[in-house]
Amino acid sequence: MSESQQYAPAAGGPLGPQLREPDRMRSLLDAVMGLGRGLELPQVLRGIVEAAVTLTDAEYGALGVVGDGQLSQFLPVGMSDELIELIGRTPCGHGILGELIRNPAPLRLTDLTRHPHSYGFPANHPPMRTFLGVPVRVRDEVFGNLYLTEKRGGGSFDADDEAVVTTLSIAAGVAIDNARMYHESRRRERWLEALGEITRSLLSGTGADDVLRLIAERAREVAGADCAAILLPSAASADQLAVSVACGTGASRIVGLRVPADASLPGMAVRSGRPVVTADLRADPRAYPLGPDAGGGSGGALDGEAAGHGVAYGPAVAVPLQVDTGHGALRLSRLAGRPAFDDAEVTLISGFADQAVIALELARRRAESEELTVLHDRDRIARDLHDLAIQRLFATGITLQSATRLIERPEAAERVGRAVNDLDTTIKIIRSTIFGLRSTGDGREGRGLRRDLTETVQRAAGPLGFPPALRIEGPVDAAVPDELAEHLLAVTAEALSNAARHARARHLDVAVAVTADELALTVTDDGVGAGSAPHTGGLANMRARAAMHGGRLTVGTPEDGGTRLVWCVPLPD
């Protein structure tokens, strides 16, 4: 073959010259039949390469899948796994391999190193001389290229080899098309099953976090992704998105991480309202890096490399979540070297994003409905306590008080008087409870000082060994400013802690009273008394907190023993 002929494809139709070897024809027919039986695309692709190597007696073969003008996937045959690992990164479509991408026609070479577009070989690559390349078409598109090198026996690939491989490529195109349609139907079936599971979970009343976690897990499984994350608006900043739910490789290290809404793939999806796809996060300037070298102590990775694991992500897709309360995104990623997300996968992933939106909306509506029901119940209970319990207690107290004039024995009259005082205290407690039930809080994200005081006192039950009694009088949520409320909670916790450590009490009362111009905290126990308790820094801290607001702290012993601590500060005008 002359220098001009070695780069020219063979003439003739797709079957090439007449095949002379009956055994070779039978082998070709067997290969075509074998390809037709395959339904899983990876097995079909490898079967194509193995059949081509066998039919042409080549030492090495490969199938390169074409995507975006380069090789997106490369399947070699004839090399050991150790040799492939030594060679390193798979070809991208430069040199001779790229020649068939630019000109999709059969190419036969007696010495590929003499071709003007020869790119050379990387380190550890075995020497190769003879070459045969044939495009593989699926319908009207070039799916990839078959590459064969080093014909055994030292000869060159001839026209018969080219005709056989060309025929095989036609059958391969049909087999690939069938495998892709089968894969697409199976994938849609799995998507529908996953969506049905999510819908059932939504209708059963499952919490929003659990539903979002289910959405992320099923999206990762069905899309064949290695990591899935759902990002929602960050509570810390309106300009950031936070990872609310994550699953898959490195998921534990990215939960809670934040990305800017204007400089990340999820942020772009949120702003544009459309999916954003990238073939390689490592080379995409739109990807926001989070990793060990990103600064700020992120401790994880969202785009790029997973911190502490050495795991690099490549293909990724982010689809928007558009809800009434804000905008988020569902983001899926695959490890570097894996195929990018195709259009069909992006469309199906968007369906999962729609399910996430429904989950968030249902959870929000359910929470609002439950809160409204609780408010109605609280209002009803407060009304019943006021109209029934307080009126009956007040009438009983009046009756007992009027009956004391008819009691001749002084000790009996004293007991009745104490009962009247107890009834009066009970009425005050119930009135305080009614006020708490009807109070809407102070606007601090649904929390109020009354609730915080209740939780502080309840937490002291463990160290004390018994639950303290709490009485709150006056509009604590409305009248006490935030800064003073923080000091009050701190002093209450310190007083309860001191009592648990030193008082050895069996009963403890906490009373908080708000008047027109003063806030008073009174903590009374029946323990060993203040004189036997050691002087601690806690009392000094409480006294300092009172002095900051122009108040005072007094510690004394009641007539019946124990300790009474009074922390009193004036309220601002």
PDB file of N, CA and C in Angstrom, residues 124-209:
ATOM      1  N   ASN A 124       3.710   4.453  29.809  1.00  0.00           N
ATOM      2  CA  ASN A 124       3.257   3.093  30.116  1.00  0.00           C
ATOM      3  C   ASN A 124       2.297   2.527  29.071  1.00  0.00           C
ATOM      4  N   HIS A 125       2.058   3.272  28.001  1.00  0.00           N
ATOM      5  CA  HIS A 125       1.140   2.783  26.969  1.00  0.00           C
ATOM      6  C   HIS A 125       1.880   1.787  26.071  1.00  0.00           C
ATOM      7  N   PRO A 126       1.273   0.637  25.713  1.00  0.00           N
ATOM      8  CA  PRO A 126       1.952  -0.320  24.838  1.00  0.00           C
ATOM      9  C   PRO A 126       2.113   0.233  23.426  1.00  0.00           C
ATOM     10  N   PRO A 127       3.134  -0.160  22.705  1.00  0.00           N
ATOM     11  CA  PRO A 127       3.310   0.328  21.332  1.00  0.00           C
ATOM     12  C   PRO A 127       2.209  -0.182  20.415  1.00  0.00           C
ATOM     13  N   MET A 128       1.784   0.674  19.485  1.00  0.00           N
ATOM     14  CA  MET A 128       0.739   0.325  18.523  1.00  0.00           C
ATOM     15  C   MET A 128       1.125   0.875  17.163  1.00  0.00           C
ATOM     16  N   ARG A 129       0.829   0.072  16.106  1.00  0.00           N
ATOM     17  CA  ARG A 129       1.209   0.518  14.764  1.00  0.00           C
ATOM     18  C   ARG A 129       0.010   0.473  13.812  1.00  0.00           C
ATOM     19  N   THR A 130      -0.505  -0.740  13.540  1.00  0.00           N
ATOM     20  CA  THR A 130      -1.632  -0.843  12.620  1.00  0.00           C
ATOM     21  C   THR A 130      -2.913  -0.374  13.300  1.00  0.00           C
ATOM     22  N   PHE A 131      -3.840   0.148  12.494  1.00  0.00           N
ATOM     23  CA  PHE A 131      -5.035   0.771  13.072  1.00  0.00           C
ATOM     24  C   PHE A 131      -6.207   0.609  12.115  1.00  0.00           C
ATOM     25  N   LEU A 132      -7.394   0.362  12.695  1.00  0.00           N
ATOM     26  CA  LEU A 132      -8.650   0.344  11.950  1.00  0.00           C
ATOM     27  C   LEU A 132      -9.723   0.996  12.806  1.00  0.00           C
ATOM     28  N   GLY A 133     -10.346   2.033  12.277  1.00  0.00           N
ATOM     29  CA  GLY A 133     -11.407   2.733  13.003  1.00  0.00           C
ATOM     30  C   GLY A 133     -12.665   2.814  12.169  1.00  0.00           C
ATOM     31  N   VAL A 134     -13.830   2.549  12.801  1.00  0.00           N
ATOM     32  CA  VAL A 134     -15.123   2.566  12.110  1.00  0.00           C
ATOM     33  C   VAL A 134     -16.146   3.259  13.018  1.00  0.00           C
ATOM     34  N   PRO A 135     -16.924   4.230  12.504  1.00  0.00           N
ATOM     35  CA  PRO A 135     -17.957   4.869  13.322  1.00  0.00           C
ATOM     36  C   PRO A 135     -19.140   3.937  13.564  1.00  0.00           C
ATOM     37  N   VAL A 136     -19.775   4.104  14.709  1.00  0.00           N
ATOM     38  CA  VAL A 136     -20.977   3.347  15.062  1.00  0.00           C
ATOM     39  C   VAL A 136     -22.138   4.334  15.105  1.00  0.00           C
ATOM     40  N   ARG A 137     -23.094   4.146  14.218  1.00  0.00           N
ATOM     41  CA  ARG A 137     -24.230   5.066  14.117  1.00  0.00           C
ATOM     42  C   ARG A 137     -25.477   4.437  14.741  1.00  0.00           C
ATOM     43  N   VAL A 138     -26.206   5.270  15.450  1.00  0.00           N
ATOM     44  CA  VAL A 138     -27.509   4.890  15.996  1.00  0.00           C
ATOM     45  C   VAL A 138     -28.532   5.809  15.359  1.00  0.00           C
ATOM     46  N   ARG A 139     -29.323   5.241  14.447  1.00  0.00           N
ATOM     47  CA  ARG A 139     -30.243   6.024  13.632  1.00  0.00           C
ATOM     48  C   ARG A 139     -29.444   7.068  12.843  1.00  0.00           C
ATOM     49  N   ASP A 140     -29.668   8.358  13.097  1.00  0.00           N
ATOM     50  CA  ASP A 140     -28.989   9.382  12.295  1.00  0.00           C
ATOM     51  C   ASP A 140     -27.840  10.050  13.040  1.00  0.00           C
ATOM     52  N   GLU A 141     -27.458   9.530  14.171  1.00  0.00           N
ATOM     53  CA  GLU A 141     -26.389  10.153  14.949  1.00  0.00           C
ATOM     54  C   GLU A 141     -25.231   9.183  15.119  1.00  0.00           C
ATOM     55  N   VAL A 142     -24.046   9.759  15.279  1.00  0.00           N
ATOM     56  CA  VAL A 142     -22.853   8.959  15.556  1.00  0.00           C
ATOM     57  C   VAL A 142     -22.783   8.740  17.059  1.00  0.00           C
ATOM     58  N   PHE A 143     -22.997   7.495  17.457  1.00  0.00           N
ATOM     59  CA  PHE A 143     -22.954   7.172  18.878  1.00  0.00           C
ATOM     60  C   PHE A 143     -21.522   7.119  19.384  1.00  0.00           C
ATOM     61  N   GLY A 144     -20.623   6.541  18.563  1.00  0.00           N
ATOM     62  CA  GLY A 144     -19.230   6.406  18.974  1.00  0.00           C
ATOM     63  C   GLY A 144     -18.412   5.816  17.846  1.00  0.00           C
ATOM     64  N   ASN A 145     -17.220   5.387  18.183  1.00  0.00           N
ATOM     65  CA  ASN A 145     -16.294   4.829  17.194  1.00  0.00           C
ATOM     66  C   ASN A 145     -15.660   3.558  17.733  1.00  0.00           C
ATOM     67  N   LEU A 146     -15.492   2.574  16.815  1.00  0.00           N
ATOM     68  CA  LEU A 146     -14.763   1.349  17.129  1.00  0.00           C
ATOM     69  C   LEU A 146     -13.310   1.530  16.727  1.00  0.00           C
ATOM     70  N   TYR A 147     -12.381   1.273  17.639  1.00  0.00           N
ATOM     71  CA  TYR A 147     -10.949   1.396  17.361  1.00  0.00           C
ATOM     72  C   TYR A 147     -10.303   0.024  17.536  1.00  0.00           C
ATOM     73  N   LEU A 148      -9.526  -0.423  16.522  1.00  0.00           N
ATOM     74  CA  LEU A 148      -8.808  -1.694  16.577  1.00  0.00           C
ATOM     75  C   LEU A 148      -7.355  -1.445  16.205  1.00  0.00           C
ATOM     76  N   THR A 149      -6.428  -2.042  16.953  1.00  0.00           N
ATOM     77  CA  THR A 149      -5.000  -1.864  16.685  1.00  0.00           C
ATOM     78  C   THR A 149      -4.263  -3.178  16.842  1.00  0.00           C
ATOM     79  N   GLU A 150      -3.075  -3.213  16.182  1.00  0.00           N
ATOM     80  CA  GLU A 150      -2.145  -4.321  16.319  1.00  0.00           C
ATOM     81  C   GLU A 150      -2.767  -5.653  15.888  1.00  0.00           C
ATOM     82  N   LYS A 151      -2.901  -5.815  14.565  1.00  0.00           N
ATOM     83  CA  LYS A 151      -3.388  -7.095  14.049  1.00  0.00           C
ATOM     84  C   LYS A 151      -2.346  -8.176  14.339  1.00  0.00           C
ATOM     85  N   ARG A 152      -2.815  -9.284  14.857  1.00  0.00           N
ATOM     86  CA  ARG A 152      -1.898 -10.356  15.248  1.00  0.00           C
ATOM     87  C   ARG A 152      -1.202 -10.945  14.010  1.00  0.00           C
ATOM     88  N   GLY A 153       0.015 -11.402  14.197  1.00  0.00           N
ATOM     89  CA  GLY A 153       0.786 -11.967  13.108  1.00  0.00           C
ATOM     90  C   GLY A 153       1.640 -10.958  12.379  1.00  0.00           C
ATOM     91  N   GLY A 154       1.563  -9.687  12.780  1.00  0.00           N
ATOM     92  CA  GLY A 154       2.404  -8.669  12.171  1.00  0.00           C
ATOM     93  C   GLY A 154       1.850  -8.067  10.896  1.00  0.00           C
ATOM     94  N   GLY A 155       0.683  -8.508  10.424  1.00  0.00           N
ATOM     95  CA  GLY A 155       0.118  -7.947   9.213  1.00  0.00           C
ATOM     96  C   GLY A 155      -0.672  -6.680   9.470  1.00  0.00           C
ATOM     97  N   SER A 156      -1.276  -6.144   8.396  1.00  0.00           N
ATOM     98  CA  SER A 156      -2.095  -4.936   8.482  1.00  0.00           C
ATOM     99  C   SER A 156      -3.568  -5.301   8.297  1.00  0.00           C
ATOM    100  N   PHE A 157      -4.428  -4.456   8.783  1.00  0.00           N
ATOM    101  CA  PHE A 157      -5.858  -4.639   8.560  1.00  0.00           C
ATOM    102  C   PHE A 157      -6.155  -4.424   7.077  1.00  0.00           C
ATOM    103  N   ASP A 158      -6.941  -5.339   6.477  1.00  0.00           N
ATOM    104  CA  ASP A 158      -7.226  -5.235   5.062  1.00  0.00           C
ATOM    105  C   ASP A 158      -8.675  -4.846   4.837  1.00  0.00           C
ATOM    106  N   ALA A 159      -9.093  -4.845   3.555  1.00  0.00           N
ATOM    107  CA  ALA A 159     -10.449  -4.448   3.198  1.00  0.00           C
ATOM    108  C   ALA A 159     -11.481  -5.403   3.769  1.00  0.00           C
ATOM    109  N   ASP A 160     -11.125  -6.691   3.870  1.00  0.00           N
ATOM    110  CA  ASP A 160     -12.068  -7.640   4.462  1.00  0.00           C
ATOM    111  C   ASP A 160     -12.331  -7.300   5.929  1.00  0.00           C
ATOM    112  N   ASP A 161     -11.279  -6.961   6.646  1.00  0.00           N
ATOM    113  CA  ASP A 161     -11.449  -6.561   8.055  1.00  0.00           C
ATOM    114  C   ASP A 161     -12.354  -5.345   8.160  1.00  0.00           C
ATOM    115  N   GLU A 162     -12.123  -4.390   7.270  1.00  0.00           N
ATOM    116  CA  GLU A 162     -12.938  -3.175   7.312  1.00  0.00           C
ATOM    117  C   GLU A 162     -14.397  -3.486   7.024  1.00  0.00           C
ATOM    118  N   ALA A 163     -14.639  -4.381   6.032  1.00  0.00           N
ATOM    119  CA  ALA A 163     -16.018  -4.729   5.688  1.00  0.00           C
ATOM    120  C   ALA A 163     -16.701  -5.444   6.850  1.00  0.00           C
ATOM    121  N   VAL A 164     -15.980  -6.356   7.505  1.00  0.00           N
ATOM    122  CA  VAL A 164     -16.558  -7.083   8.630  1.00  0.00           C
ATOM    123  C   VAL A 164     -16.906  -6.127   9.774  1.00  0.00           C
ATOM    124  N   VAL A 165     -15.986  -5.240  10.125  1.00  0.00           N
ATOM    125  CA  VAL A 165     -16.222  -4.315  11.238  1.00  0.00           C
ATOM    126  C   VAL A 165     -17.319  -3.318  10.881  1.00  0.00           C
ATOM    127  N   THR A 166     -17.379  -2.900   9.602  1.00  0.00           N
ATOM    128  CA  THR A 166     -18.446  -1.987   9.182  1.00  0.00           C
ATOM    129  C   THR A 166     -19.809  -2.664   9.324  1.00  0.00           C
ATOM    130  N   THR A 167     -19.890  -3.936   8.894  1.00  0.00           N
ATOM    131  CA  THR A 167     -21.136  -4.684   9.066  1.00  0.00           C
ATOM    132  C   THR A 167     -21.483  -4.830  10.549  1.00  0.00           C
ATOM    133  N   LEU A 168     -20.466  -5.131  11.337  1.00  0.00           N
ATOM    134  CA  LEU A 168     -20.695  -5.263  12.776  1.00  0.00           C
ATOM    135  C   LEU A 168     -21.178  -3.945  13.388  1.00  0.00           C
ATOM    136  N   SER A 169     -20.660  -2.817  12.884  1.00  0.00           N
ATOM    137  CA  SER A 169     -21.067  -1.515  13.431  1.00  0.00           C
ATOM    138  C   SER A 169     -22.536  -1.233  13.157  1.00  0.00           C
ATOM    139  N   ILE A 170     -23.045  -1.708  11.981  1.00  0.00           N
ATOM    140  CA  ILE A 170     -24.467  -1.504  11.678  1.00  0.00           C
ATOM    141  C   ILE A 170     -25.334  -2.290  12.661  1.00  0.00           C
ATOM    142  N   ALA A 171     -24.966  -3.558  12.866  1.00  0.00           N
ATOM    143  CA  ALA A 171     -25.695  -4.362  13.852  1.00  0.00           C
ATOM    144  C   ALA A 171     -25.544  -3.786  15.254  1.00  0.00           C
ATOM    145  N   ALA A 172     -24.360  -3.253  15.548  1.00  0.00           N
ATOM    146  CA  ALA A 172     -24.127  -2.660  16.869  1.00  0.00           C
ATOM    147  C   ALA A 172     -25.034  -1.458  17.080  1.00  0.00           C
ATOM    148  N   GLY A 173     -25.247  -0.645  16.017  1.00  0.00           N
ATOM    149  CA  GLY A 173     -26.132   0.508  16.154  1.00  0.00           C
ATOM    150  C   GLY A 173     -27.543   0.099  16.510  1.00  0.00           C
ATOM    151  N   VAL A 174     -28.037  -0.964  15.887  1.00  0.00           N
ATOM    152  CA  VAL A 174     -29.377  -1.455  16.215  1.00  0.00           C
ATOM    153  C   VAL A 174     -29.429  -1.982  17.647  1.00  0.00           C
ATOM    154  N   ALA A 175     -28.393  -2.744  18.049  1.00  0.00           N
ATOM    155  CA  ALA A 175     -28.370  -3.294  19.410  1.00  0.00           C
ATOM    156  C   ALA A 175     -28.289  -2.190  20.451  1.00  0.00           C
ATOM    157  N   ILE A 176     -27.486  -1.161  20.169  1.00  0.00           N
ATOM    158  CA  ILE A 176     -27.378  -0.038  21.111  1.00  0.00           C
ATOM    159  C   ILE A 176     -28.707   0.685  21.231  1.00  0.00           C
ATOM    160  N   ASP A 177     -29.391   0.884  20.090  1.00  0.00           N
ATOM    161  CA  ASP A 177     -30.683   1.570  20.111  1.00  0.00           C
ATOM    162  C   ASP A 177     -31.693   0.781  20.933  1.00  0.00           C
ATOM    163  N   ASN A 178     -31.720  -0.544  20.743  1.00  0.00           N
ATOM    164  CA  ASN A 178     -32.639  -1.369  21.534  1.00  0.00           C
ATOM    165  C   ASN A 178     -32.302  -1.318  23.020  1.00  0.00           C
ATOM    166  N   ALA A 179     -31.004  -1.392  23.331  1.00  0.00           N
ATOM    167  CA  ALA A 179     -30.598  -1.351  24.735  1.00  0.00           C
ATOM    168  C   ALA A 179     -30.947  -0.012  25.369  1.00  0.00           C
ATOM    169  N   ARG A 180     -30.776   1.077  24.601  1.00  0.00           N
ATOM    170  CA  ARG A 180     -31.109   2.399  25.141  1.00  0.00           C
ATOM    171  C   ARG A 180     -32.612   2.530  25.388  1.00  0.00           C
ATOM    172  N   MET A 181     -33.426   2.018  24.458  1.00  0.00           N
ATOM    173  CA  MET A 181     -34.876   2.082  24.663  1.00  0.00           C
ATOM    174  C   MET A 181     -35.299   1.230  25.848  1.00  0.00           C
ATOM    175  N   TYR A 182     -34.675   0.053  25.996  1.00  0.00           N
ATOM    176  CA  TYR A 182     -34.987  -0.788  27.149  1.00  0.00           C
ATOM    177  C   TYR A 182     -34.574  -0.091  28.445  1.00  0.00           C
ATOM    178  N   HIS A 183     -33.372   0.498  28.431  1.00  0.00           N
ATOM    179  CA  HIS A 183     -32.898   1.215  29.618  1.00  0.00           C
ATOM    180  C   HIS A 183     -33.823   2.379  29.945  1.00  0.00           C
ATOM    181  N   GLU A 184     -34.285   3.093  28.913  1.00  0.00           N
ATOM    182  CA  GLU A 184     -35.159   4.242  29.148  1.00  0.00           C
ATOM    183  C   GLU A 184     -36.495   3.800  29.738  1.00  0.00           C
ATOM    184  N   SER A 185     -37.051   2.697  29.219  1.00  0.00           N
ATOM    185  CA  SER A 185     -38.323   2.221  29.755  1.00  0.00           C
ATOM    186  C   SER A 185     -38.168   1.742  31.200  1.00  0.00           C
ATOM    187  N   ARG A 186     -37.066   1.039  31.494  1.00  0.00           N
ATOM    188  CA  ARG A 186     -36.829   0.596  32.870  1.00  0.00           C
ATOM    189  C   ARG A 186     -36.605   1.772  33.798  1.00  0.00           C
ATOM    190  N   ARG A 187     -35.909   2.774  33.295  1.00  0.00           N
ATOM    191  CA  ARG A 187     -35.662   3.946  34.131  1.00  0.00           C
ATOM    192  C   ARG A 187     -36.954   4.686  34.437  1.00  0.00           C
ATOM    193  N   ARG A 188     -37.820   4.842  33.443  1.00  0.00           N
ATOM    194  CA  ARG A 188     -39.103   5.504  33.678  1.00  0.00           C
ATOM    195  C   ARG A 188     -39.966   4.692  34.642  1.00  0.00           C
ATOM    196  N   GLU A 189     -39.883   3.378  34.534  1.00  0.00           N
ATOM    197  CA  GLU A 189     -40.632   2.535  35.467  1.00  0.00           C
ATOM    198  C   GLU A 189     -40.150   2.754  36.896  1.00  0.00           C
ATOM    199  N   ARG A 190     -38.823   2.821  37.073  1.00  0.00           N
ATOM    200  CA  ARG A 190     -38.287   3.060  38.421  1.00  0.00           C
ATOM    201  C   ARG A 190     -38.658   4.457  38.919  1.00  0.00           C
ATOM    202  N   TRP A 191     -38.629   5.456  38.029  1.00  0.00           N
ATOM    203  CA  TRP A 191     -39.022   6.806  38.429  1.00  0.00           C
ATOM    204  C   TRP A 191     -40.476   6.823  38.892  1.00  0.00           C
ATOM    205  N   LEU A 192     -41.354   6.144  38.142  1.00  0.00           N
ATOM    206  CA  LEU A 192     -42.765   6.125  38.514  1.00  0.00           C
ATOM    207  C   LEU A 192     -42.962   5.419  39.853  1.00  0.00           C
ATOM    208  N   GLU A 193     -42.251   4.328  40.079  1.00  0.00           N
ATOM    209  CA  GLU A 193     -42.345   3.642  41.365  1.00  0.00           C
ATOM    210  C   GLU A 193     -41.883   4.544  42.504  1.00  0.00           C
ATOM    211  N   ALA A 194     -40.776   5.248  42.292  1.00  0.00           N
ATOM    212  CA  ALA A 194     -40.260   6.141  43.331  1.00  0.00           C
ATOM    213  C   ALA A 194     -41.225   7.293  43.589  1.00  0.00           C
ATOM    214  N   LEU A 195     -41.796   7.864  42.517  1.00  0.00           N
ATOM    215  CA  LEU A 195     -42.754   8.957  42.688  1.00  0.00           C
ATOM    216  C   LEU A 195     -43.994   8.471  43.416  1.00  0.00           C
ATOM    217  N   GLY A 196     -44.429   7.234  43.135  1.00  0.00           N
ATOM    218  CA  GLY A 196     -45.568   6.686  43.857  1.00  0.00           C
ATOM    219  C   GLY A 196     -45.278   6.533  45.340  1.00  0.00           C
ATOM    220  N   GLU A 197     -44.067   6.077  45.667  1.00  0.00           N
ATOM    221  CA  GLU A 197     -43.684   5.951  47.081  1.00  0.00           C
ATOM    222  C   GLU A 197     -43.678   7.308  47.770  1.00  0.00           C
ATOM    223  N   ILE A 198     -43.173   8.315  47.070  1.00  0.00           N
ATOM    224  CA  ILE A 198     -43.136   9.663  47.655  1.00  0.00           C
ATOM    225  C   ILE A 198     -44.535  10.200  47.854  1.00  0.00           C
ATOM    226  N   THR A 199     -45.410   9.982  46.873  1.00  0.00           N
ATOM    227  CA  THR A 199     -46.790  10.457  46.989  1.00  0.00           C
ATOM    228  C   THR A 199     -47.493   9.811  48.172  1.00  0.00           C
ATOM    229  N   ARG A 200     -47.313   8.486  48.325  1.00  0.00           N
ATOM    230  CA  ARG A 200     -47.926   7.803  49.476  1.00  0.00           C
ATOM    231  C   ARG A 200     -47.384   8.360  50.789  1.00  0.00           C
ATOM    232  N   SER A 201     -46.105   8.661  50.822  1.00  0.00           N
ATOM    233  CA  SER A 201     -45.515   9.221  52.034  1.00  0.00           C
ATOM    234  C   SER A 201     -46.104  10.591  52.343  1.00  0.00           C
ATOM    235  N   LEU A 202     -46.321  11.396  51.300  1.00  0.00           N
ATOM    236  CA  LEU A 202     -46.918  12.713  51.506  1.00  0.00           C
ATOM    237  C   LEU A 202     -48.330  12.600  52.054  1.00  0.00           C
ATOM    238  N   LEU A 203     -49.130  11.722  51.452  1.00  0.00           N
ATOM    239  CA  LEU A 203     -50.528  11.602  51.854  1.00  0.00           C
ATOM    240  C   LEU A 203     -50.680  10.983  53.234  1.00  0.00           C
ATOM    241  N   SER A 204     -49.679  10.229  53.695  1.00  0.00           N
ATOM    242  CA  SER A 204     -49.766   9.604  55.016  1.00  0.00           C
ATOM    243  C   SER A 204     -49.421  10.560  56.147  1.00  0.00           C
ATOM    244  N   GLY A 205     -49.009  11.778  55.804  1.00  0.00           N
ATOM    245  CA  GLY A 205     -48.704  12.756  56.841  1.00  0.00           C
ATOM    246  C   GLY A 205     -47.280  12.720  57.345  1.00  0.00           C
ATOM    247  N   THR A 206     -46.366  12.107  56.608  1.00  0.00           N
ATOM    248  CA  THR A 206     -44.957  12.066  57.021  1.00  0.00           C
ATOM    249  C   THR A 206     -44.384  13.477  57.065  1.00  0.00           C
ATOM    250  N   GLY A 207     -43.489  13.734  58.001  1.00  0.00           N
ATOM    251  CA  GLY A 207     -42.894  15.054  58.157  1.00  0.00           C
ATOM    252  C   GLY A 207     -42.107  15.487  56.935  1.00  0.00           C
ATOM    253  N   ALA A 208     -41.953  16.802  56.794  1.00  0.00           N
ATOM    254  CA  ALA A 208     -41.290  17.359  55.611  1.00  0.00           C
ATOM    255  C   ALA A 208     -39.844  16.878  55.505  1.00  0.00           C
ATOM    256  N   ASP A 209     -39.113  16.839  56.614  1.00  0.00           N
ATOM    257  CA  ASP A 209     -37.707  16.415  56.560  1.00  0.00           C
ATOM    258  C   ASP A 209     -37.583  14.969  56.087  1.00  0.00           C
TER     259      ASP A 209
END
